Coordinates of C-alpha atoms in Angstrom, one line a residue:
Chain A
M164 CA -38.8 -183.1 84.1
H165 CA -38.0 -183.8 80.2
L166 CA -40.8 -183.6 78.4
G167 CA -39.9 -180.4 77.3
V168 CA -36.7 -181.5 75.7
S169 CA -38.0 -184.8 75.1
E170 CA -36.1 -185.9 71.6
S171 CA -32.9 -184.5 72.5
M172 CA -32.7 -185.5 75.7
R173 CA -33.5 -188.9 74.9
E174 CA -31.1 -189.4 72.3
C175 CA -28.4 -187.4 74.1
E176 CA -29.1 -190.2 76.7
Y177 CA -28.8 -193.0 74.2
S178 CA -25.5 -191.9 72.9
Q179 CA -24.5 -191.5 76.3
I180 CA -24.7 -195.3 76.9
S181 CA -23.2 -196.2 73.4
T182 CA -20.4 -194.3 74.3
R183 CA -19.6 -196.1 77.3
S184 CA -19.5 -199.5 76.3
S185 CA -18.5 -201.2 72.5
T186 CA -21.7 -202.1 71.8
P187 CA -25.1 -201.8 72.7
M188 CA -25.4 -205.8 73.9
E189 CA -22.6 -205.4 76.1
T190 CA -24.1 -202.6 78.4
P191 CA -26.9 -205.2 80.3
Y192 CA -23.8 -207.3 81.3
K193 CA -21.4 -204.2 82.0
K194 CA -24.4 -203.3 84.5
R195 CA -24.4 -206.2 85.8
T196 CA -20.5 -207.1 86.6
P197 CA -19.5 -204.6 89.6
K198 CA -17.2 -202.2 89.2
K199 CA -13.8 -201.9 89.9
R200 CA -12.1 -199.7 93.0
K201 CA -9.6 -197.1 91.8
W202 CA -7.0 -198.9 94.7
E203 CA -7.2 -202.3 92.8
I204 CA -5.6 -201.1 89.0
F205 CA -3.1 -198.7 91.3
P206 CA 0.3 -198.9 89.5
G207 CA 2.3 -198.0 92.2
R208 CA 4.2 -200.8 94.6
N209 CA 1.6 -200.7 97.8
K210 CA -0.4 -202.6 99.5
F211 CA -4.1 -202.1 99.8
Y212 CA -6.2 -203.4 102.9
C213 CA -10.2 -203.3 103.8
D214 CA -11.0 -202.7 100.3
G215 CA -8.9 -199.6 99.7
R216 CA -9.2 -198.1 103.1
I217 CA -5.3 -198.8 104.7
M218 CA -2.5 -198.0 102.4
M219 CA 1.1 -199.5 102.7
A220 CA 4.2 -200.3 101.7
K221 CA 4.9 -203.8 100.1
Q222 CA 7.3 -204.3 102.6
T223 CA 5.3 -204.5 105.6
G224 CA 7.8 -207.3 108.1
V225 CA 9.7 -204.4 109.9
F226 CA 6.2 -202.7 111.1
Y227 CA 5.2 -206.0 112.7
L228 CA 8.5 -206.1 114.4
T229 CA 7.8 -202.7 115.7
L230 CA 4.2 -203.6 116.7
I231 CA 5.1 -206.6 118.7
L232 CA 8.2 -205.0 120.4
I233 CA 5.5 -202.1 121.3
L234 CA 2.9 -204.5 122.5
V235 CA 5.2 -207.0 124.4
T236 CA 6.9 -204.0 126.4
C237 CA 3.2 -202.3 127.3
G238 CA 2.0 -205.6 128.5
L239 CA 4.6 -206.5 130.3
F240 CA 4.8 -203.3 132.4
F241 CA 1.0 -203.0 132.9
S242 CA 0.6 -207.0 134.1
F243 CA 4.5 -206.7 136.2
D244 CA 5.2 -203.6 137.1
C245 CA 2.2 -201.4 137.4
P246 CA 0.5 -203.5 139.6
F247 CA 3.3 -202.7 142.4
L248 CA 3.8 -199.6 141.6
A249 CA 0.2 -198.7 141.9
Q250 CA 0.0 -199.7 144.8
Q251 CA 3.6 -198.6 146.3
L252 CA 3.6 -195.1 144.8
T253 CA 0.2 -193.9 143.4
P254 CA -2.7 -195.1 140.8
V255 CA -1.9 -192.6 138.7
I256 CA 1.6 -193.8 136.6
P257 CA -0.8 -197.3 134.8
V258 CA -3.1 -194.0 134.0
I259 CA -0.5 -192.3 132.5
G260 CA 1.5 -195.0 131.0
G261 CA -2.4 -196.4 129.5
V262 CA -3.0 -192.8 127.8
L263 CA 0.7 -192.9 126.1
F264 CA 0.2 -196.2 125.3
L265 CA -3.1 -195.7 123.0
F266 CA -1.5 -192.2 122.0
V267 CA 1.1 -194.2 120.5
L268 CA -0.6 -196.9 119.1
G269 CA -3.5 -194.3 117.5
T270 CA -0.4 -192.2 115.8
L271 CA 1.5 -195.4 114.0
L272 CA -1.6 -196.7 112.9
R273 CA -2.4 -193.8 111.7
T274 CA 1.2 -193.0 110.0
S275 CA 1.5 -196.6 108.9
F276 CA -2.0 -196.7 106.8
S277 CA -3.1 -193.0 105.7
D278 CA -1.4 -192.1 101.9
P279 CA 1.3 -190.2 102.5
G280 CA 0.5 -188.0 100.3
V281 CA 1.3 -190.1 96.8
L282 CA 0.7 -188.0 93.4
P283 CA -1.1 -189.9 91.2
R284 CA 0.5 -190.1 87.6
A285 CA -0.4 -188.2 84.6
S286 CA -3.2 -189.4 82.4
P287 CA -1.9 -190.5 79.4
D288 CA -3.3 -187.2 77.4
E289 CA -0.9 -184.8 80.3
A290 CA 1.8 -186.7 79.4
A291 CA 1.0 -186.4 76.0
D292 CA 0.9 -182.3 76.2
L293 CA 4.2 -182.3 78.6
E294 CA 6.2 -184.2 75.8
R295 CA 5.1 -182.2 73.1
Q296 CA 6.5 -179.2 75.5
I297 CA 9.5 -180.4 75.9
D298 CA 10.4 -181.6 72.4
V299 CA 9.4 -177.4 71.3
A300 CA 11.4 -176.5 74.4
N301 CA 14.7 -178.2 72.7
G302 CA 13.9 -177.4 69.4
G303 CA 13.4 -181.0 68.4
T304 CA 17.0 -181.8 67.8
G305 CA 19.9 -183.5 69.1
Y306 CA 19.7 -187.2 70.1
R307 CA 21.0 -186.9 73.1
P308 CA 18.7 -184.4 75.5
P309 CA 19.5 -182.6 78.5
P310 CA 18.2 -183.9 81.6
R311 CA 14.8 -182.7 81.8
T312 CA 14.2 -180.1 84.4
K313 CA 12.4 -177.1 84.8
E314 CA 13.5 -174.2 86.7
V315 CA 11.4 -172.4 89.4
V316 CA 12.3 -169.2 91.6
I317 CA 10.4 -169.5 94.9
N318 CA 10.6 -167.0 97.3
G319 CA 14.2 -165.9 95.1
Q320 CA 15.6 -169.2 95.5
T321 CA 16.1 -170.9 92.2
V322 CA 14.5 -174.4 92.2
K323 CA 14.6 -177.3 89.9
L324 CA 12.0 -179.4 89.2
K325 CA 12.6 -183.0 87.9
Y326 CA 11.0 -184.8 85.5
C327 CA 9.8 -188.0 87.1
F328 CA 9.9 -190.8 84.0
T329 CA 8.2 -193.7 85.9
C330 CA 5.2 -190.9 86.6
K331 CA 5.6 -188.8 83.6
I332 CA 5.1 -185.7 85.6
F333 CA 7.4 -182.7 86.6
R334 CA 7.2 -182.9 90.6
P335 CA 6.3 -180.6 92.7
P336 CA 8.8 -178.6 94.5
R337 CA 9.8 -181.1 97.3
A338 CA 8.1 -184.3 96.2
S339 CA 10.4 -186.8 95.8
H340 CA 9.6 -190.5 93.9
C341 CA 10.2 -193.4 96.2
S342 CA 11.8 -196.2 94.7
L343 CA 10.5 -199.2 97.0
C344 CA 6.9 -197.7 96.8
D345 CA 7.3 -196.7 93.1
N346 CA 5.7 -193.3 93.9
C347 CA 6.0 -189.4 94.2
V348 CA 5.1 -188.9 97.1
E349 CA 4.6 -184.8 98.0
R350 CA 6.9 -182.9 100.3
F351 CA 8.6 -186.6 100.8
D352 CA 10.5 -187.0 104.0
H353 CA 11.9 -190.8 103.9
H354 CA 10.1 -193.9 103.5
C355 CA 10.3 -195.6 107.4
P356 CA 10.6 -199.7 107.7
W357 CA 9.7 -199.1 110.9
V358 CA 6.4 -197.7 109.7
G359 CA 5.9 -199.7 106.7
N360 CA 5.6 -196.6 104.6
C361 CA 6.4 -193.2 103.3
V362 CA 6.7 -190.4 105.9
G363 CA 5.1 -187.2 103.6
R364 CA 3.0 -184.1 103.5
R365 CA -0.1 -186.4 104.3
N366 CA 1.1 -188.2 107.7
Y367 CA 4.3 -186.0 108.3
R368 CA 2.5 -185.2 111.6
F369 CA 1.4 -188.4 112.9
F370 CA 5.1 -189.7 112.2
Y371 CA 6.5 -187.3 114.2
M372 CA 3.7 -187.3 117.2
F373 CA 4.2 -191.1 116.9
I374 CA 8.3 -190.7 117.7
L375 CA 7.3 -187.7 120.0
S376 CA 5.0 -190.0 122.2
L377 CA 7.4 -193.4 121.9
S378 CA 10.3 -191.3 123.1
F379 CA 8.1 -190.1 126.3
L380 CA 7.1 -193.4 126.2
T381 CA 10.2 -195.3 126.5
I382 CA 11.9 -193.0 128.8
F383 CA 8.6 -193.4 131.5
I384 CA 8.7 -197.1 131.1
F385 CA 12.1 -197.1 131.5
A386 CA 12.4 -194.8 134.8
F387 CA 9.2 -196.7 136.2
V388 CA 10.9 -200.3 136.1
I389 CA 13.9 -199.0 137.4
T390 CA 12.0 -197.3 140.0
H391 CA 10.1 -200.8 140.5
I392 CA 13.4 -202.7 140.9
I393 CA 14.6 -200.1 143.4
L394 CA 11.5 -200.1 145.3
S395 CA 11.5 -203.5 145.5
S396 CA 15.0 -204.4 146.0
H397 CA 15.0 -202.1 149.1
Q398 CA 12.0 -204.6 149.9
N399 CA 13.7 -207.9 149.6
G400 CA 16.9 -207.3 148.0
F401 CA 18.4 -206.9 144.3
L402 CA 18.4 -210.6 143.4
S403 CA 15.4 -211.6 144.6
A404 CA 13.7 -208.4 143.2
L405 CA 15.1 -209.3 140.0
K406 CA 13.6 -213.2 140.3
N407 CA 10.1 -211.8 141.0
S408 CA 9.6 -209.6 137.8
P409 CA 11.9 -210.6 135.1
A410 CA 10.2 -209.5 133.1
S411 CA 10.9 -205.9 134.0
V412 CA 15.2 -207.0 133.0
L413 CA 13.5 -207.6 129.3
E414 CA 12.2 -203.8 129.8
V415 CA 15.0 -202.4 130.9
V416 CA 16.9 -203.7 127.9
V417 CA 14.4 -203.3 125.3
C418 CA 13.9 -199.9 126.6
F419 CA 17.1 -198.3 127.3
F420 CA 17.9 -198.9 123.4
S421 CA 14.8 -197.8 121.8
V422 CA 15.6 -194.6 124.4
W423 CA 19.1 -193.7 122.0
S424 CA 17.8 -194.0 118.8
I425 CA 14.0 -192.7 119.4
V426 CA 15.4 -190.4 121.1
G427 CA 17.8 -188.6 118.8
L428 CA 15.4 -189.2 116.1
S429 CA 13.1 -186.9 117.7
G430 CA 15.3 -184.7 118.3
F431 CA 16.6 -184.7 114.6
H432 CA 13.1 -184.3 113.2
T433 CA 12.3 -181.2 115.8
Y434 CA 15.2 -180.0 114.5
L435 CA 13.7 -180.4 110.7
I436 CA 10.1 -179.1 111.7
S437 CA 11.6 -175.7 113.6
S438 CA 13.9 -175.0 110.4
N439 CA 10.9 -176.3 107.5
Q440 CA 12.6 -178.7 105.7
T441 CA 12.6 -182.2 105.3
T442 CA 15.0 -185.2 106.0
N443 CA 16.1 -185.6 101.9
E444 CA 16.8 -181.9 101.9
D445 CA 18.9 -182.4 104.7
I446 CA 20.4 -185.4 103.7
K447 CA 21.1 -183.7 99.9
G448 CA 22.2 -180.4 102.0
S449 CA 19.9 -178.6 99.4
W450 CA 19.2 -175.6 101.3
S451 CA 22.8 -175.7 103.5
S452 CA 24.8 -172.7 103.6
K453 CA 27.7 -174.0 101.9
R454 CA 26.7 -174.9 99.3
G455 CA 26.6 -170.9 98.7
K456 CA 26.5 -167.8 100.7
D457 CA 23.5 -166.9 98.9
N458 CA 21.4 -170.1 99.7
Y459 CA 18.4 -170.5 102.6
N460 CA 15.7 -172.3 102.7
P461 CA 12.8 -170.6 100.3
Y462 CA 9.7 -172.3 102.4
S463 CA 10.6 -171.6 105.6
Y464 CA 8.4 -169.1 108.0
G465 CA 11.1 -167.0 109.1
N466 CA 10.7 -168.1 112.6
I467 CA 11.0 -171.4 114.5
F468 CA 6.9 -171.3 115.9
T469 CA 5.7 -170.8 112.6
N470 CA 7.4 -173.5 111.0
C471 CA 6.3 -175.9 114.1
C472 CA 2.6 -174.3 113.8
A473 CA 2.2 -174.9 110.1
A474 CA 4.0 -178.1 109.8
L475 CA 2.2 -179.7 112.8
C476 CA -1.2 -177.8 112.9
G477 CA -1.3 -176.6 109.5
P478 CA -4.3 -178.1 107.1
L479 CA -4.3 -181.7 106.4
P480 CA -4.5 -181.8 102.2
P481 CA -7.0 -184.9 101.1
S482 CA -5.9 -187.6 99.7
L483 CA -5.4 -186.9 96.0
I484 CA -5.5 -190.4 94.8
D485 CA -8.9 -191.3 95.8
R486 CA -8.6 -194.8 96.3
R487 CA -12.3 -196.0 96.9
G488 CA -13.6 -194.6 94.0
F489 CA -14.5 -196.2 90.8
V490 CA -12.8 -196.8 87.8
E491 CA -14.2 -194.8 85.0
A492 CA -15.3 -197.3 82.2
D493 CA -14.6 -195.2 79.4
V494 CA -12.5 -192.4 79.6
P495 CA -12.6 -189.7 76.3
Q496 CA -8.7 -189.7 75.1
L497 CA -7.1 -187.7 72.3
A498 CA -3.8 -190.4 72.6
P499 CA -4.6 -193.6 71.6
P500 CA -5.2 -195.3 74.8
T501 CA -3.7 -198.8 75.2
N502 CA 0.1 -198.3 74.5
G503 CA 0.4 -195.1 76.7
I504 CA 2.5 -197.0 78.9
T505 CA 4.6 -199.0 76.5
I506 CA 5.7 -196.2 74.2
Y507 CA 7.0 -194.4 77.6
G508 CA 9.4 -197.2 78.6
S509 CA 8.8 -197.5 82.1
T510 CA 9.0 -200.1 84.6
Q511 CA 5.5 -200.2 85.3
S512 CA 3.0 -203.1 83.8
Q513 CA -0.7 -202.6 84.6
Q514 CA -3.0 -205.4 85.3
S515 CA -4.9 -204.2 82.7
H516 CA -2.7 -204.3 80.0
T517 CA -0.8 -207.7 80.4
S518 CA -3.9 -209.8 79.0
T519 CA -3.2 -207.7 75.8
A520 CA 0.7 -208.4 76.2
D521 CA 0.1 -211.4 72.8
M522 CA -2.1 -208.5 70.9
K523 CA 0.7 -206.2 71.0
T524 CA 3.5 -208.4 70.2
L525 CA 2.0 -209.0 67.4
R526 CA 1.4 -205.0 66.4
V527 CA 4.5 -204.7 67.3
V528 CA 6.4 -207.0 65.1
V529 CA 4.7 -205.8 62.1
L530 CA 5.1 -202.1 62.6
A531 CA 8.4 -202.6 63.7
S532 CA 9.4 -203.2 59.8
L533 CA 7.1 -200.3 58.9
L534 CA 9.1 -198.3 60.9
L535 CA 12.5 -199.5 60.1
I536 CA 12.3 -197.6 56.7
L537 CA 11.3 -194.4 58.2
Q538 CA 13.5 -194.4 61.0
L539 CA 16.3 -195.8 59.0
S540 CA 15.8 -192.7 56.0
S541 CA 15.4 -190.3 59.0
Q542 CA 18.2 -191.2 61.2
M543 CA 21.1 -191.9 58.9
A544 CA 21.6 -188.7 58.3
R545 CA 22.8 -188.2 62.0
G546 CA 24.9 -191.5 62.0
H547 CA 23.1 -193.1 65.0
V548 CA 22.6 -196.2 62.9
S549 CA 24.6 -198.6 64.2
T550 CA 25.0 -202.6 64.9
A551 CA 22.4 -203.7 66.3
S552 CA 23.0 -204.9 69.9
P553 CA 22.3 -208.8 70.9
A554 CA 19.0 -209.6 71.8
S555 CA 19.4 -210.5 75.1
T556 CA 19.5 -206.8 75.9
I557 CA 16.1 -206.4 74.5
K558 CA 15.2 -209.4 76.3
S559 CA 16.2 -207.8 79.6
S560 CA 13.9 -204.6 78.7
T561 CA 11.4 -203.7 81.1
I562 CA 8.8 -203.2 78.8
K563 CA 6.8 -205.7 79.9
S564 CA 3.7 -205.5 78.4
S565 CA 4.7 -205.9 75.2
T566 CA 7.3 -208.3 74.4
V567 CA 10.0 -207.7 70.9
S568 CA 11.1 -210.8 68.7
P569 CA 14.7 -210.5 68.9
S570 CA 14.7 -211.2 65.1
T571 CA 13.0 -208.1 64.3
I572 CA 15.6 -205.6 66.3
K573 CA 18.5 -207.7 64.4
S574 CA 17.6 -206.8 61.3
S575 CA 16.5 -203.3 62.0
T576 CA 20.5 -202.0 62.5
I577 CA 19.1 -199.8 64.9
K578 CA 21.2 -199.4 68.2
S579 CA 18.6 -201.5 70.9
S580 CA 17.9 -199.3 73.5
T581 CA 18.1 -201.0 76.8
V582 CA 15.1 -200.1 78.9
S583 CA 16.3 -202.0 81.5
H584 CA 16.9 -201.1 85.5
S585 CA 20.0 -200.0 86.5
T586 CA 22.9 -201.0 84.0
A587 CA 24.4 -197.2 83.4
S588 CA 26.8 -198.5 80.9
T589 CA 24.1 -199.4 78.1
V590 CA 22.2 -196.0 78.7
K591 CA 25.3 -194.6 76.1
S592 CA 24.4 -197.7 73.5
S593 CA 20.7 -196.8 74.2
T594 CA 18.7 -195.0 71.4
L595 CA 16.0 -195.9 68.8
S596 CA 14.4 -199.4 68.8
A597 CA 12.8 -198.6 71.8
S598 CA 11.0 -196.7 69.1
T599 CA 10.0 -199.6 67.6
L600 CA 8.2 -201.1 70.6
S601 CA 6.1 -198.3 70.8
T602 CA 3.7 -199.1 68.1
M603 CA 0.9 -196.7 67.3
T604 CA 2.4 -193.6 67.8
A605 CA 3.4 -191.7 64.4
A606 CA 7.0 -191.5 62.9
S607 CA 6.7 -187.6 63.7
T608 CA 6.6 -188.3 67.5
V609 CA 8.6 -191.5 67.5
K610 CA 11.5 -189.3 67.6
S611 CA 10.2 -188.3 71.4
S612 CA 10.0 -191.3 72.6
T613 CA 12.9 -192.5 71.6
V614 CA 14.4 -189.7 73.7
K615 CA 12.1 -190.8 76.1
A616 CA 13.7 -194.0 76.6
V617 CA 16.9 -192.9 76.7
S618 CA 16.5 -190.8 79.4
A619 CA 14.8 -193.2 81.4
T620 CA 17.6 -195.7 81.8
A621 CA 20.0 -192.7 83.0
S622 CA 16.9 -192.0 86.0
Chain B
T294 CA -31.4 -181.4 93.0
H295 CA -28.1 -182.6 91.4
T296 CA -27.6 -186.5 90.9
Y297 CA -23.9 -187.6 91.1
P298 CA -22.4 -190.8 89.8
L299 CA -22.6 -193.4 91.9
T300 CA -19.2 -193.5 94.0
H301 CA -18.7 -194.9 97.6
T302 CA -16.1 -192.4 98.6
R303 CA -16.9 -189.7 100.8
R304 CA -15.0 -187.1 98.6
T305 CA -15.8 -188.4 95.1
R306 CA -20.0 -187.9 95.9
Y307 CA -19.5 -184.2 95.3
Y308 CA -17.5 -184.0 92.8
I309 CA -18.0 -183.4 89.0
N310 CA -18.5 -186.5 86.6
P311 CA -16.7 -184.2 83.6
Y312 CA -18.5 -187.1 81.2
C313 CA -21.9 -185.1 81.0
I314 CA -23.7 -183.8 83.9
T315 CA -25.8 -181.6 82.9
L316 CA -28.4 -181.1 79.7
S317 CA -26.4 -178.5 78.3
L318 CA -22.9 -180.5 78.5
C319 CA -25.1 -183.6 77.2
E320 CA -25.5 -182.3 73.7
L321 CA -22.5 -181.1 74.1
R322 CA -21.1 -184.6 74.0
H323 CA -23.9 -186.2 71.5
S324 CA -23.3 -183.3 69.2
A325 CA -19.5 -182.2 69.3
S326 CA -16.2 -184.8 69.7
L327 CA -13.3 -183.9 71.7
A328 CA -10.8 -182.1 69.5
N329 CA -7.8 -180.7 71.7
K330 CA -7.1 -180.6 75.8
V331 CA -5.0 -177.6 77.2
F332 CA -3.7 -178.1 80.4
I333 CA -3.3 -175.3 83.2
Q334 CA -0.3 -175.8 84.8
R335 CA 0.7 -175.0 88.2
D336 CA 2.5 -172.2 89.4
Y337 CA 5.0 -172.7 92.0
S338 CA 6.6 -169.1 91.7
E339 CA 5.0 -168.9 95.6
G340 CA 6.1 -172.4 97.0
T341 CA 4.0 -175.6 97.1
T342 CA 0.6 -173.8 98.0
C343 CA -2.0 -174.5 95.4
K344 CA -1.7 -171.9 92.4
F345 CA -2.3 -171.9 88.8
Q346 CA -0.7 -170.2 85.9
T347 CA -2.9 -167.4 84.7
K348 CA -1.1 -167.2 81.3
F349 CA -4.0 -167.2 78.9
P350 CA -2.6 -170.0 76.4
S351 CA -3.1 -170.0 72.9
E352 CA -5.4 -172.4 71.5
L353 CA -8.5 -170.7 73.8
E354 CA -8.0 -167.4 71.7
S355 CA -10.5 -168.3 69.4
R356 CA -13.1 -169.8 71.9
I357 CA -13.2 -167.6 75.0
E358 CA -12.3 -163.8 75.9
R359 CA -9.3 -163.5 77.8
T360 CA -11.2 -162.0 80.8
L361 CA -13.5 -164.8 81.5
F362 CA -10.8 -167.3 81.2
E363 CA -8.4 -165.3 83.8
D364 CA -11.3 -164.9 86.6
T365 CA -12.1 -168.7 86.2
V366 CA -8.5 -169.4 87.0
K367 CA -7.9 -166.5 89.8
T368 CA -10.8 -167.0 91.7
L369 CA -9.9 -171.1 91.8
N370 CA -6.2 -170.2 93.1
N371 CA -8.1 -167.8 95.6
Y372 CA -10.7 -171.1 96.6
Y373 CA -7.3 -172.9 97.2
A374 CA -5.8 -170.3 98.9
E375 CA -8.2 -170.2 101.2
A376 CA -8.2 -174.1 101.9
E377 CA -4.4 -174.0 102.5
K378 CA -4.2 -170.9 104.6
I379 CA -2.6 -171.2 107.5
G380 CA -4.2 -169.5 110.6
G381 CA -6.1 -168.8 113.5
Q382 CA -9.0 -171.9 112.4
S383 CA -7.0 -174.1 110.6
Y384 CA -4.6 -174.3 114.1
L385 CA -8.1 -174.8 116.2
E386 CA -8.8 -177.5 114.0
G387 CA -5.2 -179.0 114.0
C388 CA -5.2 -179.0 117.9
L389 CA -8.6 -179.9 118.8
A390 CA -7.6 -183.0 116.2
C391 CA -4.5 -183.6 117.9
A392 CA -6.4 -183.6 121.0
T393 CA -9.3 -186.1 119.9
A394 CA -6.5 -188.3 118.8
Y395 CA -7.8 -187.4 114.8
L396 CA -10.8 -189.3 115.6
I397 CA -12.8 -186.3 115.3
F398 CA -12.7 -186.6 111.5
L399 CA -14.9 -189.4 111.2
C400 CA -17.8 -187.2 112.0
M401 CA -16.5 -183.7 110.7
E402 CA -15.2 -182.4 107.8
T403 CA -12.0 -180.5 107.2
R404 CA -11.8 -177.5 106.1
Y405 CA -9.5 -178.2 103.3
E406 CA -12.5 -180.7 102.2
K407 CA -15.0 -177.9 102.7
V408 CA -13.8 -175.5 100.6
L409 CA -13.1 -178.3 97.7
K410 CA -16.6 -178.8 97.6
K411 CA -17.5 -174.9 97.0
I412 CA -14.8 -175.7 94.1
A413 CA -16.2 -178.7 92.6
K414 CA -19.8 -176.3 92.9
Y415 CA -18.0 -173.8 91.5
I416 CA -16.5 -175.1 88.2
Q417 CA -20.0 -177.0 87.7
E418 CA -21.5 -173.3 87.6
Q419 CA -18.7 -172.4 85.4
N420 CA -18.6 -175.1 83.0
E421 CA -22.7 -174.6 82.9
K422 CA -22.7 -171.2 82.1
I423 CA -19.4 -170.3 80.2
Y424 CA -17.9 -173.1 79.0
A425 CA -20.1 -175.1 77.8
P426 CA -21.8 -172.5 75.3
R427 CA -18.0 -172.5 73.7
G428 CA -17.8 -176.0 73.5
L429 CA -15.3 -176.0 76.1
L430 CA -15.6 -178.3 79.6
I431 CA -13.4 -177.6 82.5
T432 CA -12.2 -180.7 84.7
D433 CA -12.0 -180.7 88.2
P434 CA -7.8 -180.5 88.8
I435 CA -8.5 -182.4 91.9
E436 CA -9.5 -185.4 89.8
R437 CA -6.0 -184.5 87.7
G438 CA -4.1 -185.0 91.3
M439 CA -4.0 -181.3 91.6
R440 CA -1.4 -180.8 89.1
V441 CA -3.3 -179.3 86.2
I442 CA -6.8 -177.4 85.3
E443 CA -7.7 -179.7 82.5
I444 CA -10.0 -177.6 79.4
S445 CA -11.4 -179.7 76.5
I446 CA -12.1 -178.4 73.5
Y447 CA -14.8 -180.0 71.4
E448 CA -15.9 -179.4 68.1
D449 CA -18.9 -178.9 66.7
R450 CA -19.9 -181.8 64.8
G451 CA -23.2 -181.5 63.5
S452 CA -25.7 -178.4 63.1
S453 CA -27.4 -180.0 66.3
G454 CA -26.7 -178.7 69.9
S455 CA -29.4 -176.1 70.5
S456 CA -28.0 -176.0 74.0
S457 CA -30.8 -175.4 76.3
G458 CA -29.1 -172.8 77.7
S459 CA -29.3 -171.8 81.9
S460 CA -31.4 -174.3 82.4
S461 CA -30.3 -175.9 86.0
V462 CA -31.9 -179.4 84.7
S463 CA -29.0 -181.8 85.3
G464 CA -29.5 -185.0 83.7
S465 CA -28.3 -188.2 85.4
T466 CA -26.6 -190.5 82.9
A467 CA -27.7 -193.6 84.9
R468 CA -31.5 -194.3 84.8

């Protein structure tokens, strides 16, 4: 096949191999080491099981509680009440109960284990490109830029798209960042601890099916356990009926409390589906008429039936994060690859970067002093320079993969930025020193990175 | 026949490894270096459906004709609209899936996935025929989370770069 173009092809192949590893010697070694799957380096706070097939949130305790409650209650129902009911009434009852139970379990597992619609984080090139566009839009001036939003008109309604600092993207409409899972999720509904996962575009229908079928199951069990006790007490008397099947009491109690909450939740979500809103939007009142006379939901199809069909029977989009794919070894990039995370002051730390933390520290210390001079000359005129705040704020920064030595910061006379989690008071003092932590960017883009560092704390 | 990079996911098996799969692209990488990347962003004016902006980026002014570019983006938009269309077939698929407790997807592909395969094929064909000869390379948006169409611009490093034209030989990187 390659006879005609042998020379260039062979050359090409050879260069192909060499670009994929730093030295030719490494190539045979690399081929022997198993490639990592993408879920292993996933930046969000999710847990993966079965080699990436199953994806859940970090805290799964409540999910196990849900599972145990359902299994135990149904188990008791089938072992204690069903024999009596099958005899006295009809054997169809356990069959229906069984079908309902399996459906509940299936939809629960499907909701909990699937990807809710997580948006993968931006590649370094994308993020750099966005930064450039934002700078151009801002005119590159002002040390306190306005919050990053983009306005879009959707079906006549103006919608604000927010910039996500963790994922470095402009969130699509209806997407939201889940702070528990640390991911942006498409059509984010809410994070459900009972299910142990976020509920978003890809698993909303399973979630709805779960709560709907669970409400039917709960009502079913409640009704038939009561029937059992009543029938039994006609034969033997009330107290002996209770003594004969103590499990029934437990079931009644569990079901009684569940019915109110789950049926209520089902009703609420039925309303949401019929008006094509998410829980997020409903709670914020994004489309309520209270906000303005012209405020309406631009995503609604107009009638209830279409909204329901679209939500429940619409096409199921594929997962965007490709958990089980293999990590590409060498990705050609424009921006310098390694410090992409540290520059933007995000709170993530990837596994692959922690090993190079020491190298970065060294680089940071060296470059910080160089950048000082540039910074001071450009920033003096703006009067932003002030005494450095104590080193403790630097230490508390969450730029995990690069640590800056306090002495460097103190000597810099640049206001230290606190790229820390949540202290609102330190937002005011945040400016420039985050830029000293961005080791490899040129001076011109350092400015933009300080802006990022500032707004990173604000979010 | 095309050989694809070894991945085990059903999805990625069908999608292009943008880092060289055809002969002409191979030579592109050999003779050219990555100069710039252009990102075509999403157009949300019609809601959350997948649609890309057809605005012609200035960086491509000298590289490709406007009409060719717009054709590509419009065709892609049509494909995505077809994938996300809510109509008789999608309802049928949804109801059938619900009735079988979604187990049917173990054997069957969803309509969305089928269209994504078509898109991958289309992008590869576009790359081979139109973009690679002009020193450009389109990355499938699914590789970028459906956020952008990434177009890599390659600059000619040297004098080589004799494209083998429309040869449909696909060179595999793994021998």
